[in-house]
Amino acid sequence: MVKEEKYITCKGLYKIFKVSDLEVVALRGVELEVKRGEISAIVGASGSGKSTLLNILAGYDFPSAGTVEVGEYNLIGMKKKEIIKYRRNEVGFIWQQTSKNLLPYLNVRENIELPMLISGTDKDKSKRVDEILVALDLNEISKRYPKDLSGGEQQKVAIGVALSNSPSLLLADEPTGELDDSTGKIVLESLKKVNQTFGTTVLIVTHDPGIKTDVERVVSMRDGRTATEVIYEDLEGKEDEYSIIDSFGEIQLPQEALEKSKIKNRVQLKVSKGIINLEKGSDE
Ligand code: ADP
Ligand code: MG
């Protein structure tokens, strides 16, 4: 199935944190588009702005400039009531810290049911929990408490909790960050299963480029910008890399192209009669 419907659109997103007199620019002109029903990943080194972006998409934080739309929601200028509705119904969030996702005094079943109790939904809660337990293969451990679960099991239950209110969007911030490789793989498999079973749009943030085999599309992030967009046409598939011109007119070359070009000093692009020429510019 070709996924065409635009679901997430970020344009020229800036986030500036003020720490005493200093300003930290965490996002500098992020451009992002995600289609409904896609499973994709944002990959970048620590400090590149991934969590900042995800927190904005989750409605936990707001950008300093730019626009963000998720489905019917325009995340800029939402009233408090609307923000609560958005967080409850539209998005589910999975934190890296496994312990942050679950309440220790509730068992697996109760943890998954809790968001529905809070939102006061009138749908059949027990039926929804059953659906989630089956999809994530958690039936056998449904009566256990978080302390009796492995890290991988805890993260799978966290996915279940995030799915409780049937959100359209699932956001996961380094969901495998605290897990070993093989357990991490199982958690990623669960996210894929959710995407396929419920049609949930899944966006995963990670510093691990290895994720490319598990998702349809990878967007890399560097220094607060979404840089090269790598599109994986199928899971083993061929890769195409695109350089991006953002809405400020800045061109971002893929890292590999930049390395190959051996550009050391500033170069100027001169467009003359439709032909682009590289000219040596003034040194920095
Ligand atoms: P990542 O998740 O990719 O590691 P973050 O989004 O957490 O990156 O951080 C991006 C940058 O913003 C970092 O330089 C970080 O120190 C800074 N930053 C993040 N959150 C805050 C905050 N609440 N106050 C000040 N600086 C912050
Ligand atoms: Mg982070």
CSV table of C-alpha atoms and ligand atoms in Angstrom, one decimal:
chain,number,residue,atom,x,y,z
A,1,MET,CA,0.0,0.0,0.0
A,2,VAL,CA,1.4,3.4,-0.9
A,3,LYS,CA,1.1,5.8,2.0
A,4,GLU,CA,0.2,9.2,0.6
A,5,GLU,CA,-1.7,11.1,3.3
A,6,LYS,CA,0.5,13.7,5.0
A,7,TYR,CA,0.3,13.2,8.7
A,8,ILE,CA,3.2,15.1,10.4
A,9,THR,CA,4.5,18.3,8.9
A,10,CYS,CA,7.2,20.4,10.5
A,11,LYS,CA,8.5,23.5,8.8
A,12,GLY,CA,11.4,25.7,9.9
A,13,LEU,CA,11.3,24.5,13.5
A,14,TYR,CA,13.5,26.3,16.0
A,15,LYS,CA,13.8,25.6,19.7
A,16,ILE,CA,16.0,27.8,21.8
A,17,PHE,CA,16.6,27.0,25.5
A,18,LYS,CA,17.6,29.8,27.7
A,19,VAL,CA,20.0,28.7,30.5
A,20,SER,CA,20.8,31.7,32.6
A,21,ASP,CA,22.5,34.1,30.1
A,22,LEU,CA,23.2,31.5,27.5
A,23,GLU,CA,21.0,30.4,24.7
A,24,VAL,CA,21.2,26.8,23.4
A,25,VAL,CA,19.8,26.4,20.0
A,26,ALA,CA,18.5,22.8,20.1
A,27,LEU,CA,16.6,22.9,16.8
A,28,ARG,CA,17.6,25.1,13.9
A,29,GLY,CA,15.2,24.9,11.1
A,30,VAL,CA,13.9,21.3,11.2
A,31,GLU,CA,11.9,20.2,8.2
A,32,LEU,CA,10.0,16.9,8.5
A,33,GLU,CA,7.2,15.2,6.8
A,34,VAL,CA,5.7,11.9,7.8
A,35,LYS,CA,2.9,10.1,6.0
A,36,ARG,CA,0.0,8.5,7.9
A,37,GLY,CA,0.7,4.8,8.6
A,38,GLU,CA,4.5,5.0,8.1
A,39,ILE,CA,7.1,3.6,10.4
A,40,SER,CA,10.2,5.8,10.4
A,41,ALA,CA,13.2,6.7,12.4
A,42,ILE,CA,15.2,9.8,13.2
A,43,VAL,CA,18.8,9.0,13.7
A,44,GLY,CA,21.4,11.3,15.1
A,45,ALA,CA,24.3,11.6,17.6
A,46,SER,CA,23.6,12.5,21.2
A,47,GLY,CA,22.8,16.3,21.5
A,48,SER,CA,21.5,16.6,17.9
A,49,GLY,CA,18.1,17.6,19.1
A,50,LYS,CA,16.1,14.4,18.7
A,51,SER,CA,14.4,14.4,22.1
A,52,THR,CA,13.6,18.1,21.8
A,53,LEU,CA,11.9,17.4,18.5
A,54,LEU,CA,10.0,14.4,19.9
A,55,ASN,CA,8.9,16.3,22.9
A,56,ILE,CA,7.4,19.0,20.7
A,57,LEU,CA,5.6,16.3,18.6
A,58,ALA,CA,4.3,14.8,21.8
A,59,GLY,CA,2.8,18.1,22.9
A,60,TYR,CA,5.1,18.3,26.0
A,61,ASP,CA,7.0,21.3,24.8
A,62,PHE,CA,6.6,24.1,22.2
A,63,PRO,CA,8.9,25.4,19.5
A,64,SER,CA,10.4,28.9,19.6
A,65,ALA,CA,9.6,29.4,15.9
A,66,GLY,CA,8.2,27.4,13.0
A,67,THR,CA,5.1,25.3,12.4
A,68,VAL,CA,4.1,21.8,13.4
A,69,GLU,CA,1.0,20.0,12.3
A,70,VAL,CA,0.0,16.4,13.3
A,71,GLY,CA,-3.2,15.2,11.6
A,72,GLU,CA,-6.0,17.6,12.4
A,73,TYR,CA,-3.9,19.3,15.1
A,74,ASN,CA,-1.9,22.5,14.7
A,75,LEU,CA,0.4,22.2,17.6
A,76,ILE,CA,1.2,25.9,17.7
A,77,GLY,CA,-1.2,28.0,19.8
A,78,MET,CA,-3.3,25.2,21.1
A,79,LYS,CA,-5.3,25.9,24.2
A,80,LYS,CA,-4.6,23.9,27.4
A,81,LYS,CA,-7.7,21.8,26.9
A,82,GLU,CA,-6.8,20.9,23.4
A,83,ILE,CA,-3.3,20.0,24.4
A,84,ILE,CA,-4.6,17.6,27.0
A,85,LYS,CA,-7.0,16.1,24.4
A,86,TYR,CA,-4.1,15.8,21.9
A,87,ARG,CA,-1.8,14.0,24.4
A,88,ARG,CA,-4.5,11.7,25.5
A,89,ASN,CA,-6.1,10.7,22.3
A,90,GLU,CA,-3.7,11.3,19.4
A,91,VAL,CA,-0.2,10.3,20.7
A,92,GLY,CA,1.3,7.5,22.7
A,93,PHE,CA,4.9,8.0,24.1
A,94,ILE,CA,7.6,5.5,25.1
A,95,TRP,CA,10.5,6.8,27.2
A,96,GLN,CA,14.0,5.4,27.1
A,97,GLN,CA,14.1,4.8,30.8
A,98,THR,CA,12.1,1.6,31.1
A,99,SER,CA,11.1,2.4,34.7
A,100,LYS,CA,9.5,5.7,33.7
A,101,ASN,CA,6.9,4.0,31.5
A,102,LEU,CA,5.2,1.8,34.1
A,103,LEU,CA,3.6,2.2,37.6
A,104,PRO,CA,5.3,-0.3,39.9
A,105,TYR,CA,2.2,-1.1,42.0
A,106,LEU,CA,0.0,-2.0,39.0
A,107,ASN,CA,0.4,-5.3,37.1
A,108,VAL,CA,0.8,-5.5,33.3
A,109,ARG,CA,-2.9,-5.6,32.6
A,110,GLU,CA,-3.7,-2.7,35.0
A,111,ASN,CA,-0.8,-0.6,33.6
A,112,ILE,CA,-2.2,-1.0,30.1
A,113,GLU,CA,-5.8,-0.2,31.2
A,114,LEU,CA,-4.8,2.9,33.3
A,115,PRO,CA,-4.7,5.5,30.4
A,116,MET,CA,-8.2,4.5,29.5
A,117,LEU,CA,-9.4,5.0,33.1
A,118,ILE,CA,-7.9,8.4,33.2
A,119,SER,CA,-9.3,9.5,29.9
A,120,GLY,CA,-12.8,8.3,31.0
A,121,THR,CA,-13.4,6.5,27.7
A,122,ASP,CA,-16.7,4.7,27.4
A,123,LYS,CA,-15.3,2.0,25.2
A,124,ASP,CA,-14.9,-1.6,26.3
A,125,LYS,CA,-11.6,-1.3,28.3
A,126,SER,CA,-11.2,-5.0,28.9
A,127,LYS,CA,-11.6,-5.8,25.2
A,128,ARG,CA,-9.0,-3.2,24.3
A,129,VAL,CA,-6.5,-4.5,26.8
A,130,ASP,CA,-7.0,-8.1,25.4
A,131,GLU,CA,-6.4,-6.8,21.9
A,132,ILE,CA,-3.1,-5.2,23.0
A,133,LEU,CA,-2.0,-8.2,25.0
A,134,VAL,CA,-2.5,-10.5,22.0
A,135,ALA,CA,-0.8,-8.1,19.5
A,136,LEU,CA,2.3,-7.8,21.7
A,137,ASP,CA,2.3,-11.4,22.9
A,138,LEU,CA,2.0,-10.4,26.5
A,139,ASN,CA,-0.8,-12.7,27.7
A,140,GLU,CA,1.4,-15.0,29.7
A,141,ILE,CA,2.8,-12.2,31.8
A,142,SER,CA,-0.4,-10.1,32.1
A,143,LYS,CA,-0.6,-10.6,35.9
A,144,ARG,CA,3.0,-9.8,36.7
A,145,TYR,CA,4.3,-6.6,38.2
A,146,PRO,CA,7.0,-4.5,36.6
A,147,LYS,CA,9.7,-5.6,39.0
A,148,ASP,CA,9.2,-9.2,37.8
A,149,LEU,CA,9.7,-8.3,34.2
A,150,SER,CA,12.9,-8.2,32.1
A,151,GLY,CA,13.9,-4.8,30.6
A,152,GLY,CA,12.7,-6.0,27.2
A,153,GLU,CA,9.3,-7.1,28.6
A,154,GLN,CA,9.0,-3.8,30.4
A,155,GLN,CA,9.5,-1.9,27.1
A,156,LYS,CA,6.9,-4.1,25.4
A,157,VAL,CA,4.4,-3.4,28.2
A,158,ALA,CA,5.3,0.3,27.8
A,159,ILE,CA,4.3,0.0,24.1
A,160,GLY,CA,1.0,-1.5,25.3
A,161,VAL,CA,0.4,1.4,27.7
A,162,ALA,CA,1.1,3.9,25.0
A,163,LEU,CA,-1.4,2.1,22.8
A,164,SER,CA,-4.2,2.1,25.4
A,165,ASN,CA,-6.2,5.0,24.0
A,166,SER,CA,-5.8,3.8,20.4
A,167,PRO,CA,-3.5,6.7,19.4
A,168,SER,CA,-2.8,7.4,15.7
A,169,LEU,CA,0.8,8.2,16.5
A,170,LEU,CA,3.3,6.3,18.5
A,171,LEU,CA,6.5,8.2,19.5
A,172,ALA,CA,9.5,6.3,21.0
A,173,ASP,CA,12.6,8.1,22.3
A,174,GLU,CA,15.5,5.6,22.2
A,175,PRO,CA,13.2,2.7,23.2
A,176,THR,CA,16.1,0.3,23.0
A,177,GLY,CA,18.7,2.5,24.6
A,178,GLU,CA,18.9,0.5,27.8
A,179,LEU,CA,18.6,-2.9,26.2
A,180,ASP,CA,21.2,-5.3,24.7
A,181,ASP,CA,21.1,-5.8,20.9
A,182,SER,CA,18.9,-8.9,20.8
A,183,THR,CA,16.4,-7.7,23.3
A,184,GLY,CA,16.3,-4.4,21.5
A,185,LYS,CA,15.5,-6.2,18.3
A,186,ILE,CA,12.5,-7.8,19.9
A,187,VAL,CA,11.2,-4.4,21.0
A,188,LEU,CA,11.6,-3.1,17.5
A,189,GLU,CA,9.8,-6.1,16.1
A,190,SER,CA,6.9,-5.2,18.5
A,191,LEU,CA,6.8,-1.6,17.1
A,192,LYS,CA,6.7,-3.0,13.6
A,193,LYS,CA,3.8,-5.4,14.6
A,194,VAL,CA,1.9,-2.4,16.1
A,195,ASN,CA,2.4,-0.5,12.9
A,196,GLN,CA,1.1,-3.4,10.8
A,197,THR,CA,-1.7,-4.5,13.1
A,198,PHE,CA,-3.2,-1.2,14.1
A,199,GLY,CA,-2.0,1.0,11.3
A,200,THR,CA,-0.4,3.3,13.9
A,201,THR,CA,2.1,5.8,12.5
A,202,VAL,CA,5.4,5.1,14.4
A,203,LEU,CA,8.3,7.5,14.8
A,204,ILE,CA,11.4,6.2,16.6
A,205,VAL,CA,14.3,8.3,17.7
A,206,THR,CA,17.7,6.6,18.1
A,207,HIS,CA,21.4,7.1,17.8
A,208,ASP,CA,21.8,3.7,16.2
A,209,PRO,CA,22.0,3.8,12.4
A,210,GLY,CA,21.3,0.0,12.4
A,211,ILE,CA,17.6,0.8,12.8
A,212,LYS,CA,17.5,1.3,9.0
A,213,THR,CA,16.6,-2.4,8.5
A,214,ASP,CA,13.6,-2.1,10.7
A,215,VAL,CA,11.8,0.9,9.3
A,216,GLU,CA,10.6,2.3,6.0
A,217,ARG,CA,12.4,5.6,6.2
A,218,VAL,CA,15.3,7.2,8.1
A,219,VAL,CA,15.8,10.9,8.5
A,220,SER,CA,19.1,11.8,10.0
A,221,MET,CA,19.6,14.7,12.3
A,222,ARG,CA,22.7,16.7,12.9
A,223,ASP,CA,23.2,19.9,15.0
A,224,GLY,CA,19.5,20.6,15.3
A,225,ARG,CA,18.6,20.0,11.7
A,226,THR,CA,17.1,17.2,9.8
A,227,ALA,CA,19.8,16.6,7.3
A,228,THR,CA,20.0,13.9,4.8
A,229,GLU,CA,16.8,12.1,4.1
A,230,VAL,CA,17.4,8.4,3.3
A,231,ILE,CA,14.5,6.6,1.8
A,232,TYR,CA,14.3,2.8,2.1
A,233,GLU,CA,11.9,1.6,-0.5
A,234,ASP,CA,11.7,-1.8,1.0
A,235,LEU,CA,13.2,-3.2,4.1
A,236,GLU,CA,16.3,-4.7,2.4
A,237,GLY,CA,15.9,-2.2,-0.4
A,238,LYS,CA,17.9,0.2,-2.5
A,239,GLU,CA,18.9,3.4,-0.9
A,240,ASP,CA,18.5,6.8,-2.4
A,241,GLU,CA,20.0,9.8,-0.7
A,242,TYR,CA,18.7,13.3,-1.3
A,243,SER,CA,20.2,16.6,-0.5
A,244,ILE,CA,17.7,19.0,0.9
A,245,ILE,CA,16.8,22.6,0.3
A,246,ASP,CA,15.0,23.8,3.4
A,247,SER,CA,12.4,26.6,3.6
A,248,PHE,CA,15.2,29.1,4.3
A,249,GLY,CA,16.8,28.2,0.9
A,250,GLU,CA,19.8,26.5,2.5
A,251,ILE,CA,21.2,23.5,0.8
A,252,GLN,CA,22.3,20.6,3.0
A,253,LEU,CA,24.5,18.0,1.2
A,254,PRO,CA,24.5,14.4,2.3
A,255,GLN,CA,27.6,13.7,4.5
A,256,GLU,CA,29.0,11.2,1.9
A,257,ALA,CA,28.7,13.7,-0.9
A,258,LEU,CA,30.4,16.3,1.2
A,259,GLU,CA,33.3,14.0,2.0
A,260,LYS,CA,33.7,13.0,-1.7
A,261,SER,CA,33.7,16.6,-2.9
A,262,LYS,CA,36.7,17.4,-0.7
A,263,ILE,CA,35.4,20.8,-0.1
A,264,LYS,CA,37.6,22.4,2.5
A,265,ASN,CA,37.1,26.1,1.8
A,266,ARG,CA,34.0,28.0,1.1
A,267,VAL,CA,32.6,27.4,-2.4
A,268,GLN,CA,30.0,29.4,-4.2
A,269,LEU,CA,27.3,28.0,-6.4
A,270,LYS,CA,26.9,30.1,-9.4
A,271,VAL,CA,23.7,29.6,-11.5
A,272,SER,CA,24.2,30.8,-15.0
A,273,LYS,CA,21.7,30.1,-17.7
A,274,GLY,CA,20.3,27.2,-15.8
A,275,ILE,CA,23.8,25.6,-15.3
A,276,ILE,CA,25.2,25.3,-11.8
A,277,ASN,CA,28.9,26.0,-11.5
A,278,LEU,CA,31.1,25.6,-8.4
A,279,GLU,CA,33.4,28.5,-7.8
A,280,LYS,CA,36.0,29.0,-5.1
A,281,GLY,CA,34.8,31.5,-2.6
A,282,SER,CA,36.6,33.4,0.1
A,283,ASP,CA,38.2,31.3,2.7
A,284,GLU,CA,36.5,31.1,6.1
B,1,ADP,P1,19.4,14.3,21.7
B,1,ADP,O1,18.1,13.7,22.2
B,1,ADP,O2,19.6,14.2,20.2
B,1,ADP,O3,20.5,13.7,22.5
B,1,ADP,P2,18.4,16.8,22.9
B,1,ADP,O4,17.2,17.1,22.1
B,1,ADP,O5,18.2,16.2,24.2
B,1,ADP,O6,19.4,15.9,22.0
B,1,ADP,O7,19.3,18.1,23.1
B,1,ADP,C1,19.7,19.0,22.1
B,1,ADP,C2,20.5,20.1,22.7
B,1,ADP,O8,19.6,20.9,23.5
B,1,ADP,C3,21.6,19.7,23.6
B,1,ADP,O9,22.6,20.6,23.4
B,1,ADP,C4,21.0,19.8,24.9
B,1,ADP,O10,22.0,20.1,25.9
B,1,ADP,C5,20.1,21.0,24.8
B,1,ADP,N1,18.9,20.9,25.7
B,1,ADP,C6,17.9,20.0,25.6
B,1,ADP,N2,17.0,20.2,26.6
B,1,ADP,C7,17.4,21.3,27.2
B,1,ADP,C8,16.8,22.1,28.3
B,1,ADP,N3,15.7,21.7,28.9
B,1,ADP,N4,17.5,23.2,28.7
B,1,ADP,C9,18.7,23.5,28.1
B,1,ADP,N5,19.2,22.9,27.1
B,1,ADP,C10,18.6,21.8,26.7
B,2,MG,MG,17.6,12.2,23.6
